[in-house]
Coordinates of N, CA and C in Angstrom, one line a residue:
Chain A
X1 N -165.1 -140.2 54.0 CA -165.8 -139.2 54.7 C -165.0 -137.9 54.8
X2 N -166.0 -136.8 54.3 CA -164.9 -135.6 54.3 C -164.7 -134.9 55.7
X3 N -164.1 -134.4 56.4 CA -163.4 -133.9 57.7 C -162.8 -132.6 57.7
X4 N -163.6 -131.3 58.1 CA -162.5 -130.7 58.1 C -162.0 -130.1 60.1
X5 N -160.7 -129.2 59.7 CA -160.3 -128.8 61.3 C -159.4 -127.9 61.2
X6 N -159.9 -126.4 61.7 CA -159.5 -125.6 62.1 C -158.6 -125.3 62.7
X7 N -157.6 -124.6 62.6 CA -156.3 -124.1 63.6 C -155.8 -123.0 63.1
X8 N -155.5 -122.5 64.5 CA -154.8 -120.9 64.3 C -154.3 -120.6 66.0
X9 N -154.0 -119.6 66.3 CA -153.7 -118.6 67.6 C -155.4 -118.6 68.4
X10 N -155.2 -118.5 69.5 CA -156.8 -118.7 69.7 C -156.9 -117.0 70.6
X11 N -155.6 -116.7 70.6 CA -156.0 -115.3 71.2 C -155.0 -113.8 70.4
X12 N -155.8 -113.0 69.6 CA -155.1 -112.3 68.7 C -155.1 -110.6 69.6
X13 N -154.4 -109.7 69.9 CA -154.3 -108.3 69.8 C -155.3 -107.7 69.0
X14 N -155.9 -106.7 69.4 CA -156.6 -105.7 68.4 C -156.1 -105.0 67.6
X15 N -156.2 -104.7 66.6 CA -155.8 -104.0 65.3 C -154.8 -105.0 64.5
X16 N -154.4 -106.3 65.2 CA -153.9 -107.3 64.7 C -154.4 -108.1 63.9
X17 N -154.1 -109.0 62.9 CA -154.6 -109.8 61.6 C -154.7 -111.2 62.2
X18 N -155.7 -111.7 62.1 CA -156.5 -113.0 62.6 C -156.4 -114.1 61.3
X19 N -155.2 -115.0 61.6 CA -155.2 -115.9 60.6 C -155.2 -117.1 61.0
X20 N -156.3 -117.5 60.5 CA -156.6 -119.2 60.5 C -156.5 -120.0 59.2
X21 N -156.5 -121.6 59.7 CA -156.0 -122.6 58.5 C -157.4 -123.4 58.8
X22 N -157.5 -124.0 57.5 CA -159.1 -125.2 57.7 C -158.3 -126.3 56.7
X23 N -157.8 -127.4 57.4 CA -157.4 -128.9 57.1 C -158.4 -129.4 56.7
X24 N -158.0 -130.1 55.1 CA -159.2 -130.9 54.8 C -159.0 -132.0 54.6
X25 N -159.6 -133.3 54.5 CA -159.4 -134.6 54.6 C -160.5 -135.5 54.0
X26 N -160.1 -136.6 53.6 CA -161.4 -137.2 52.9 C -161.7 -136.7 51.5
X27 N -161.4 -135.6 51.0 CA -161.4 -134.6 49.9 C -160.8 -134.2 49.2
X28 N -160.4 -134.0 47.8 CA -159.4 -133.3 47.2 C -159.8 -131.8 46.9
X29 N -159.7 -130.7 47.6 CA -160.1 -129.6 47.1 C -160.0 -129.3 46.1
X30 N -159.2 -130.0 45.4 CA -158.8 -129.6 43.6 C -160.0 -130.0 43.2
X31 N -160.9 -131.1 43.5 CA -161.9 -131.6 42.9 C -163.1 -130.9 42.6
X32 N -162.9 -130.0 43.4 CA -164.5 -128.9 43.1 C -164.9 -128.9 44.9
X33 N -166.0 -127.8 44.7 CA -166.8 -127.3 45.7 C -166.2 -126.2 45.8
X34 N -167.0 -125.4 46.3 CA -167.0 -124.3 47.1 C -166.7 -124.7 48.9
X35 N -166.0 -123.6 49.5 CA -165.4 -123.6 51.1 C -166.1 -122.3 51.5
X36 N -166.0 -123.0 52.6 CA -166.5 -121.2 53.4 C -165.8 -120.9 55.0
X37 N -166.0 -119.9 55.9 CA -166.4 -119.6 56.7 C -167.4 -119.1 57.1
X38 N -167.4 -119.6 58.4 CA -168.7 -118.5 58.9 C -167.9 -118.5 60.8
X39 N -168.6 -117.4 60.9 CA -167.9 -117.4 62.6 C -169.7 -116.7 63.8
X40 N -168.8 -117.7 65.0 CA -170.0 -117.1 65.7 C -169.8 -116.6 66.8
X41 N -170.5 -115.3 67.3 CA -169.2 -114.8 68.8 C -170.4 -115.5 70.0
X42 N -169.9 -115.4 70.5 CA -170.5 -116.4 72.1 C -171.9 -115.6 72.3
X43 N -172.8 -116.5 72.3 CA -174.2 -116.6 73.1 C -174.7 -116.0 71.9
X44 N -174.7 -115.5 70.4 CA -174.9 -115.2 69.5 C -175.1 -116.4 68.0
X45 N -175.6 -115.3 67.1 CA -176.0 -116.1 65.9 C -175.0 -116.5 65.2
X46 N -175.2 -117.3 64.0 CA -174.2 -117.6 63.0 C -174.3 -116.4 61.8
X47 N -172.5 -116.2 61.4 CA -172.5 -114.7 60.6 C -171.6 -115.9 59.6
X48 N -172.2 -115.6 58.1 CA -171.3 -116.0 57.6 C -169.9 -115.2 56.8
X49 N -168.5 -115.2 56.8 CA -167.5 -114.4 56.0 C -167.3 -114.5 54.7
X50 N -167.5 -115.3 54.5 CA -166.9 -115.3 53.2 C -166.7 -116.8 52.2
X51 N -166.4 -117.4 51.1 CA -166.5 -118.6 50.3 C -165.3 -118.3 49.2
X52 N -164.8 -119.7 48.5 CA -163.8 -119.7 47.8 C -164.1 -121.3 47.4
X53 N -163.9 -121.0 45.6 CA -163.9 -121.9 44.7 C -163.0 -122.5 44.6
X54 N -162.4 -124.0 44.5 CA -160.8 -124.9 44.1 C -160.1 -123.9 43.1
X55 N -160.7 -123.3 42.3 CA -159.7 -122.3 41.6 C -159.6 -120.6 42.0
X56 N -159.6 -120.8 43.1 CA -159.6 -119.6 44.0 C -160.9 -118.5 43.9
X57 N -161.8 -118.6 43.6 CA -163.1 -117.2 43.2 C -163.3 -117.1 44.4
X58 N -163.7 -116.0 44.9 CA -163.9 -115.5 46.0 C -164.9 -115.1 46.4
X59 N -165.9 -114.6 47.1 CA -167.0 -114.2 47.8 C -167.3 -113.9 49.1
X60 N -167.1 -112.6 49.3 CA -167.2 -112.5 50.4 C -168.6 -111.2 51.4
X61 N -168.6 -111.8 52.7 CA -169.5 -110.9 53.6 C -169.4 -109.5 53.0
X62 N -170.5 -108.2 52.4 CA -169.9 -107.3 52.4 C -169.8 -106.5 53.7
X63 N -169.8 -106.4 54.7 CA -170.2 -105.8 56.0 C -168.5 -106.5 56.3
X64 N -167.6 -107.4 55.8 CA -166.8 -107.9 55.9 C -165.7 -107.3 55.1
X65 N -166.1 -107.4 54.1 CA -165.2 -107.5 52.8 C -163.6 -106.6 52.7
X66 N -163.2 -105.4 53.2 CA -162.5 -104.6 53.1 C -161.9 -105.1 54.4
X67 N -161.9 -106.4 55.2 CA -160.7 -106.5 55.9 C -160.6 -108.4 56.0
X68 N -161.4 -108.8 54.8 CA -161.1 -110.3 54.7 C -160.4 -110.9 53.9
X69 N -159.8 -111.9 53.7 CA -158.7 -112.8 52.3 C -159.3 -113.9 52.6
X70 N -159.5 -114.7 52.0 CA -160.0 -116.5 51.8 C -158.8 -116.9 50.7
X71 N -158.0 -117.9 50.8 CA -157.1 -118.2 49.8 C -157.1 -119.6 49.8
X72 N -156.6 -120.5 48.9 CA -156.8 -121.8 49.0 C -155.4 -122.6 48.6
X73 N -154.9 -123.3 48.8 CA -153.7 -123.4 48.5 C -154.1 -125.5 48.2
X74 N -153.9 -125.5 47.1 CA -154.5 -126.9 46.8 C -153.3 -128.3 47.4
X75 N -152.2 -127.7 47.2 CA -151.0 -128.7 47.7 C -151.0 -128.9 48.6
X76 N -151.4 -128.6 49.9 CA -151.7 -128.8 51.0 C -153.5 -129.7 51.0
X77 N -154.5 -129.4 50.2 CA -155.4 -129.5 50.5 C -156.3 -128.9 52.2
X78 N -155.9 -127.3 51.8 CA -156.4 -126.4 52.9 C -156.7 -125.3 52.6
X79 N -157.6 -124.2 53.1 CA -158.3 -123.1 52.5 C -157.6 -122.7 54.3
X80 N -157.4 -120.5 54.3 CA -157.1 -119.8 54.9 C -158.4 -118.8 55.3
X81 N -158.3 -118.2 56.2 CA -158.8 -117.0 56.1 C -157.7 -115.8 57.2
X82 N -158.4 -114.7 56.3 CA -157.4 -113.3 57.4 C -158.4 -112.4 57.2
X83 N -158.0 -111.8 58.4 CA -159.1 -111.1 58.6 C -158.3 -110.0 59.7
X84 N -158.2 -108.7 58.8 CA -156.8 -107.5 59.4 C -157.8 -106.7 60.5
X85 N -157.2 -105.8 61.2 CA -157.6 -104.6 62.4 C -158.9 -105.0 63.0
X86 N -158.3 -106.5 63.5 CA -159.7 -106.8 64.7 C -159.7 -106.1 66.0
X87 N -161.3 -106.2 66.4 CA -161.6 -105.4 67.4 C -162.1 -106.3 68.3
X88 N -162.3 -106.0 69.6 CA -163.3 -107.4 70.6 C -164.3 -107.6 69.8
X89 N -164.7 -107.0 69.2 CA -166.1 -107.7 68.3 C -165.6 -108.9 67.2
X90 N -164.7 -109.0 66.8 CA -164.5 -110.1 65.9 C -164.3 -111.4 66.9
X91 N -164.5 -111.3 68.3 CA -163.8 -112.7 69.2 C -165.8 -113.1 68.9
X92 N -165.0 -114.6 68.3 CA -165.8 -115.9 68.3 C -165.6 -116.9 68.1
X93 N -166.1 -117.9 67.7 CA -165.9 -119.3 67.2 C -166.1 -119.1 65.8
X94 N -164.7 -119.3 65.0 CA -164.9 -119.3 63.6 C -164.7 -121.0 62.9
X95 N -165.7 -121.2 62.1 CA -166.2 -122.5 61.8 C -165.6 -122.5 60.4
X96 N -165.2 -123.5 59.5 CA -164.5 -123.8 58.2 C -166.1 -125.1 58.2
X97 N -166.5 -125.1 56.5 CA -167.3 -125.5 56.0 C -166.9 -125.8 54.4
X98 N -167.7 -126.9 54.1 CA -167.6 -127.0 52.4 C -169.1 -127.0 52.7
X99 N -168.8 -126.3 51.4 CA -170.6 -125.8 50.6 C -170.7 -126.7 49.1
X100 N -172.7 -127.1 49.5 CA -172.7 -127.5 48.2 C -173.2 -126.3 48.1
X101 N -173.3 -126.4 46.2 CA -173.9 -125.2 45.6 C -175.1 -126.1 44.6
X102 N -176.1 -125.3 44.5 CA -176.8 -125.4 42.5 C -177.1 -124.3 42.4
X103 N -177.3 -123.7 41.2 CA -177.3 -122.2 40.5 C -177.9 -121.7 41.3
X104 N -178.5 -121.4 42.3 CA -180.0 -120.8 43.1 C -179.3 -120.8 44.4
X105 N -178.7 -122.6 45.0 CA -178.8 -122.4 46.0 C -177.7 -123.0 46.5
X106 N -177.4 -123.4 48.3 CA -176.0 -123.6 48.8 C -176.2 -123.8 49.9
X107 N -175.2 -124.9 50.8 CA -175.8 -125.2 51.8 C -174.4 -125.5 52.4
X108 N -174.2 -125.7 54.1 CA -173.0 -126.0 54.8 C -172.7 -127.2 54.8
X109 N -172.3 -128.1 54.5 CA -172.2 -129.3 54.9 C -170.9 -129.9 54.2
X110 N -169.9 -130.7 55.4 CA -170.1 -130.4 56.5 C -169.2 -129.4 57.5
X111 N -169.1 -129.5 58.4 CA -168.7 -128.2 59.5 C -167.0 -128.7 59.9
X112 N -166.5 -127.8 60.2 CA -165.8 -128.2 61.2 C -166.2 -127.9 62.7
X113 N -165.2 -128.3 63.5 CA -165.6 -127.8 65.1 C -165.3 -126.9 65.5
X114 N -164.7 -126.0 64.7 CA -164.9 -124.7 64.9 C -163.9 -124.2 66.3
X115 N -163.4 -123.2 66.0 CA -162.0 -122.7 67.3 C -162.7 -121.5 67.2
X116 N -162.4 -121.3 68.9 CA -162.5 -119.5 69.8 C -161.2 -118.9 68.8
X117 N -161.5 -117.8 68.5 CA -160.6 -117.1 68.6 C -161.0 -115.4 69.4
X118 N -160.2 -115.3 70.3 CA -160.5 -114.3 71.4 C -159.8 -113.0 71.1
X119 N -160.4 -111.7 70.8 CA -159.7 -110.5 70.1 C -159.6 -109.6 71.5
X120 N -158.0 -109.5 72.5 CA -157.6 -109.0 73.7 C -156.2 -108.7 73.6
X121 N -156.1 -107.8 74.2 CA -154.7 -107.2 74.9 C -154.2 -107.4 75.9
Chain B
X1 N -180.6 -106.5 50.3 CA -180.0 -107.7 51.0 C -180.8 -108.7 51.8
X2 N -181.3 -109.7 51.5 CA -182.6 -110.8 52.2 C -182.0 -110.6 53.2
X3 N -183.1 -110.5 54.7 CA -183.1 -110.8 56.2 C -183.8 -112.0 56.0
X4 N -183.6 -113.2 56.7 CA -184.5 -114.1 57.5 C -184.6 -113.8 59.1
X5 N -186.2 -113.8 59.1 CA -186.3 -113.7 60.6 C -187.3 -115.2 61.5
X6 N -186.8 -115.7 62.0 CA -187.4 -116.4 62.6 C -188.3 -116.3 63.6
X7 N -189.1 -117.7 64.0 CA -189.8 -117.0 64.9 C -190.8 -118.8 65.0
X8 N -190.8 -118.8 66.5 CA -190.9 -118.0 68.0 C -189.2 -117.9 67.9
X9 N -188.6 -117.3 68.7 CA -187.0 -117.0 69.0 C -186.9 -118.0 69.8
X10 N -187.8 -118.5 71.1 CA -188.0 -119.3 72.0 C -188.8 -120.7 71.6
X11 N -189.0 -121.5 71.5 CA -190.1 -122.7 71.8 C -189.8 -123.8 72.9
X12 N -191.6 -123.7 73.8 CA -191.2 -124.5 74.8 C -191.6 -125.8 75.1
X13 N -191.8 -126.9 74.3 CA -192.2 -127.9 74.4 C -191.9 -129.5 74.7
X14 N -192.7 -130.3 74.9 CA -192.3 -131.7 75.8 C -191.9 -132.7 74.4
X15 N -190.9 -133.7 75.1 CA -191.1 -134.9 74.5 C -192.5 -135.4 74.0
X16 N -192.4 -135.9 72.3 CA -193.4 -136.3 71.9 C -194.5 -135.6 71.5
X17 N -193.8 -134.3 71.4 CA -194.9 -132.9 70.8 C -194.4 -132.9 69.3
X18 N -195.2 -132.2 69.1 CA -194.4 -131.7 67.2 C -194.3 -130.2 67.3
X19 N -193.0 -130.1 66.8 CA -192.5 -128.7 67.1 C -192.6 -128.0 65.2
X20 N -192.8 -126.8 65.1 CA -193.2 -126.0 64.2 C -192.7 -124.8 63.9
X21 N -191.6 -124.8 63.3 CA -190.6 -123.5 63.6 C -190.8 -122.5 62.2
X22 N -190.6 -121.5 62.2 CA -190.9 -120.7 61.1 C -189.6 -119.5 60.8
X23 N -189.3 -119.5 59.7 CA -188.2 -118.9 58.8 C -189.0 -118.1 57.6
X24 N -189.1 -116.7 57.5 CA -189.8 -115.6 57.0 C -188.6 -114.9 56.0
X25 N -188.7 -115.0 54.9 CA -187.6 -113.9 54.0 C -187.8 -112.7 53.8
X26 N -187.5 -111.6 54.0 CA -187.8 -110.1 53.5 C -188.0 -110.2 51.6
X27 N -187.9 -111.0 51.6 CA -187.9 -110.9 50.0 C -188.3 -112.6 48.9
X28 N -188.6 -112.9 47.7 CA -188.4 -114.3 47.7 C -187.5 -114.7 47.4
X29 N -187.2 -116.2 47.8 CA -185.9 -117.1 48.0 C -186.2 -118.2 47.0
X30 N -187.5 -118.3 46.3 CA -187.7 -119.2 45.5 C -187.7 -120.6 47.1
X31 N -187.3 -121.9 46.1 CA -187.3 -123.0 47.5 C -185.8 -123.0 48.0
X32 N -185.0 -122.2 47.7 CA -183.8 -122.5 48.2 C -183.1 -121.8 49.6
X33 N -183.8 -122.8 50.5 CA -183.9 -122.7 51.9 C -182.5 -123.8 52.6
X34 N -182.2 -123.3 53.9 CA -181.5 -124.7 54.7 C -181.4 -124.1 56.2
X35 N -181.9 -125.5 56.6 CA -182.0 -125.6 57.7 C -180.8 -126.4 58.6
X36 N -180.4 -125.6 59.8 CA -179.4 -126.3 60.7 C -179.6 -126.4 62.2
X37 N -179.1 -127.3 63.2 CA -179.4 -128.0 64.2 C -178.2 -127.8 65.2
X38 N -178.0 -126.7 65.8 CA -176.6 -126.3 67.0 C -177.2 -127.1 68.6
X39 N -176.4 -127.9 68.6 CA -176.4 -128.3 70.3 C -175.3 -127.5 70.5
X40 N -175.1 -126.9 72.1 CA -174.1 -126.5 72.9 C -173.2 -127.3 72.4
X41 N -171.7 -126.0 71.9 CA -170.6 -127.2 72.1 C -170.3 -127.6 71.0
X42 N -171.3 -127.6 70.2 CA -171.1 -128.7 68.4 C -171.3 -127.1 67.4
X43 N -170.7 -127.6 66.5 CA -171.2 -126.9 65.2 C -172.1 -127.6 64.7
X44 N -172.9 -126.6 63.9 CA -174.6 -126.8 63.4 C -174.4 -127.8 62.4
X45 N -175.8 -128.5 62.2 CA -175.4 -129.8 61.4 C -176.4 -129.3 60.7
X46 N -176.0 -129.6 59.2 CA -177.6 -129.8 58.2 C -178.3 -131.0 58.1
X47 N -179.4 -129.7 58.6 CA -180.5 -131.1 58.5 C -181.5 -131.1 56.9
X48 N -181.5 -129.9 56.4 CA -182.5 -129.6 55.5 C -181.8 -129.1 54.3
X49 N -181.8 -128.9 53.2 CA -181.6 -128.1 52.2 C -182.8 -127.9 51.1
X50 N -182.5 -127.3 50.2 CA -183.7 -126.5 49.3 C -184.6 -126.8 50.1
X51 N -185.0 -126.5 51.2 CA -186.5 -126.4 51.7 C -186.6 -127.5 52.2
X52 N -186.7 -129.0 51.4 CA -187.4 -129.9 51.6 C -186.9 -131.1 52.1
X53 N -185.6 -131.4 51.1 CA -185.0 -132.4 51.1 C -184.0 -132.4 52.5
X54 N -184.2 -133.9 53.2 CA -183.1 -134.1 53.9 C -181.8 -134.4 53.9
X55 N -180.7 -134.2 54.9 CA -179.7 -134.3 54.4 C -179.6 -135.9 54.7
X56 N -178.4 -136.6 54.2 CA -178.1 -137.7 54.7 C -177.8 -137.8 56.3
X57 N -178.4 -138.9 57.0 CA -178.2 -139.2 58.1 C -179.4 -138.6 58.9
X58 N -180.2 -137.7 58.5 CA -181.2 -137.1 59.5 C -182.4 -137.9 59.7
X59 N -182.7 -138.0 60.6 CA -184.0 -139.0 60.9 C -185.4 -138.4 60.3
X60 N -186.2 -139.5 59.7 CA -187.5 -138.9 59.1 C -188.4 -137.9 59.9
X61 N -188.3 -137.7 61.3 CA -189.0 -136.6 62.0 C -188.8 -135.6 61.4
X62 N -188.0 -135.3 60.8 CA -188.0 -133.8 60.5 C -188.3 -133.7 59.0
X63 N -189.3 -132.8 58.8 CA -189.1 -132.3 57.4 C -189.3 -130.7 57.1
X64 N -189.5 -130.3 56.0 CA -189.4 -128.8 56.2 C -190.0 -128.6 54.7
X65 N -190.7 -127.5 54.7 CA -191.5 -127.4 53.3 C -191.8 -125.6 53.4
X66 N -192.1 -125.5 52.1 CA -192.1 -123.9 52.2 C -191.7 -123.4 51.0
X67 N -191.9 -122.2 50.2 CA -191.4 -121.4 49.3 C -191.8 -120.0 49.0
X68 N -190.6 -119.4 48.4 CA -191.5 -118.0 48.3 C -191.1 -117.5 49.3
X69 N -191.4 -116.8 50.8 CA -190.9 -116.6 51.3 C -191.2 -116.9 52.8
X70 N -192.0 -118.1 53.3 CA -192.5 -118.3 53.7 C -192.2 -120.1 54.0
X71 N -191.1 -120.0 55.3 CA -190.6 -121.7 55.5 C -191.1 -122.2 56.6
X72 N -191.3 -123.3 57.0 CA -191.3 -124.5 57.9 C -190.4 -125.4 58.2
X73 N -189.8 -125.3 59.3 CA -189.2 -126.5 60.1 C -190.2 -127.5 60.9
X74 N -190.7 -128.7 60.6 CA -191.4 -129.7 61.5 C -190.7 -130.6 61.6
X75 N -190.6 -131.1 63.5 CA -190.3 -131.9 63.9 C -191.6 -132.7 64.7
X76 N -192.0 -134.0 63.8 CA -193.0 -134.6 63.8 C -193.2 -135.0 65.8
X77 N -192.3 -135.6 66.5 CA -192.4 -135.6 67.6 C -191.0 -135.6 68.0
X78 N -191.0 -135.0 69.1 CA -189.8 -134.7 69.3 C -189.0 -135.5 70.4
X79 N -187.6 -135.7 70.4 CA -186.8 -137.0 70.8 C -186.3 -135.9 72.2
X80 N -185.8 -136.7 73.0 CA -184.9 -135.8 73.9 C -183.5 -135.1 73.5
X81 N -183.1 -135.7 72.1 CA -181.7 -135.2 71.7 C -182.2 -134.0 70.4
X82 N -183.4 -133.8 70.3 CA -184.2 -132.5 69.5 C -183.7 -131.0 70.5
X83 N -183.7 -130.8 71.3 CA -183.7 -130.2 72.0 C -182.1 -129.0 72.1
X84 N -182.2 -128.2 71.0 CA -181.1 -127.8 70.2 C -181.6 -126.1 69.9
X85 N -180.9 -125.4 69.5 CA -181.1 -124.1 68.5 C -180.7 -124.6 67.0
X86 N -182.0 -123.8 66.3 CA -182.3 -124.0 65.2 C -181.9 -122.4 64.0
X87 N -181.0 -123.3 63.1 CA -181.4 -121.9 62.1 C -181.5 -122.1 60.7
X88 N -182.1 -120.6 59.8 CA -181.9 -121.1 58.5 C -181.3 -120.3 57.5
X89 N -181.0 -121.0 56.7 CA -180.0 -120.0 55.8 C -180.3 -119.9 54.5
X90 N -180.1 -119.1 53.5 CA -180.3 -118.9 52.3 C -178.8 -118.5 52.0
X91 N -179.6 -118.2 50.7 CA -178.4 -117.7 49.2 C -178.6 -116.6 48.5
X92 N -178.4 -115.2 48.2 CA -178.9 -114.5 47.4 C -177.5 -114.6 46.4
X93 N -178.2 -114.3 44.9 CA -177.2 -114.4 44.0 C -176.9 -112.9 43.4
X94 N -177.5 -111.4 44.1 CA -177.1 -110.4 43.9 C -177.7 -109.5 44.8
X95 N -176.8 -108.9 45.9 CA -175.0 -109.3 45.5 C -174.9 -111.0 46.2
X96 N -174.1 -111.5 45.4 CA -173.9 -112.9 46.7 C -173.1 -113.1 47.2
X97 N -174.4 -113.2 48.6 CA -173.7 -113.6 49.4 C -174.7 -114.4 50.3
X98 N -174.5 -114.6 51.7 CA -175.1 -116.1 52.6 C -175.9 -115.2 53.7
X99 N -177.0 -115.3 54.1 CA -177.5 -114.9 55.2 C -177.9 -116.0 56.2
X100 N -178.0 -116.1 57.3 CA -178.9 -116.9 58.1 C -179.5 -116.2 59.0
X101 N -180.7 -116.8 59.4 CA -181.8 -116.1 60.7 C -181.2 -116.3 61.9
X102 N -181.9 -115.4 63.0 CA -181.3 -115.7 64.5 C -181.3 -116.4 65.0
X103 N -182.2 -117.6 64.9 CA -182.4 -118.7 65.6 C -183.7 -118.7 65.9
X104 N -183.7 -120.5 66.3 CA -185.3 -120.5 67.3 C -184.2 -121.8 68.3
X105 N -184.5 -121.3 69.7 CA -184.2 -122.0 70.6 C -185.0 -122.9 70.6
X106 N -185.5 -124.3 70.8 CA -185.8 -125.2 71.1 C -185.7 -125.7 72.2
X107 N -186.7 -125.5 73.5 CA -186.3 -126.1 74.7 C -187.4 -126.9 75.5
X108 N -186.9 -128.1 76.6 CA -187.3 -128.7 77.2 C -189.2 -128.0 78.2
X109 N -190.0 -128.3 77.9 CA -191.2 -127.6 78.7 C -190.8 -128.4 80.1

């Protein structure tokens, strides 16, 4: 059963870089799929960030893109994200996902539980 | 860039109703739809993908059908643990990237 779980700082400075880890388990990331994030700030919708291939391809939010990194580091079996000069708008619950894909389409499954991260001074 | 917009935002109905939620694309998505299930507290679980098919573990109440741009979430009668926010997500492949709708609350009448 694949498992994944999030960890990072749960409270970052503003203009500071927001780096989280997503532990995976049950799975060899080397083996294929696509990962993702998606983050959601309190009492709001789900936004997705960004996706990364076992051989690192990248994809990301463009509304995002010029302050995100997704990187995957297979020896660990764990995917990252950073995400530089956050503002209180970046504080949410950011969630770590594998995606399936087929040519057309792609879906979350499954989630992690996802950690607050709170953007304050 | 496809918007999904949902709709009702709200629904208010009893145990043992069939609930009927709807996901609209600004554009076509062909069948490649998915549907997710947030209780307070939890991250969203898949219940649906390309439109129709269920995921593993989801109970036959639910199915979802649609194409084009134009989706359905049915929940045949509804359990007391139904009672959740609902959303749905797509894929565009230019530029790609993931969108999802704002939700349809799901609540107790």
């Amino acid at each position: 059963q694949v498992q994944l779980q999030e960890s990072g700082p749960g409270l970052v400075k503003p203009s500071e870089t927001l780096s989280l880890t997503c532990a995976v388990s049950g799975y060899s990331i080397s083996s294929g799929y696509y990962w993702g994030w998606i983050r959601q700030p309190p009492g709001k919708g789900l936004e997705w960030i960004g996706s990364i291939y076992h051989s690192g391809s990248t994809y990301y939010n463009p509304s995002l893109k010029s302050r995100v990194t997704i990187s995957v580091d297979t020896s660990k079996n764990q995917f990252s994200l950073k995400l530089s000069s956050v503002t209180a708008a970046d504080t949410a619950v950011y969630y770590c996902a594998r995606l399936g894909v087929t040519t057309l389409s792609c879906w979350f499954d499954p989630w992690g539980q996802g950690t607050l991260v709170t953007v304050s001074s | 860039e496809i918007v999904l917009t949902q709709s009702p935002a709200t629904l208010s109905l009893s145990p043992g109703e069939r609930a009927t939620l709807s996901c609209r694309a600004s554009q076509s998505v062909s069948s490649y739809l998915a549907w997710y299930q947030q209780k307070p507290g939890q991250a969203p679980r898949l219940l649906i993908y390309d439109a129709s098919n269920r995921a593993t573990g989801i109970p036959a109440r639910f199915s979802g059908s649609g194409s084009g741009t134009d989706f359905t979430l049915t929940i045949s009668s509804l359990e007391p643990e139904d009672f959740a926010v609902y959303y749905c997500q797509q894929r565009s492949n230019w530029p790609p990237t993931i969108t999802f709708g704002q939700g349809t609350r799901l609540e107790i009448k």
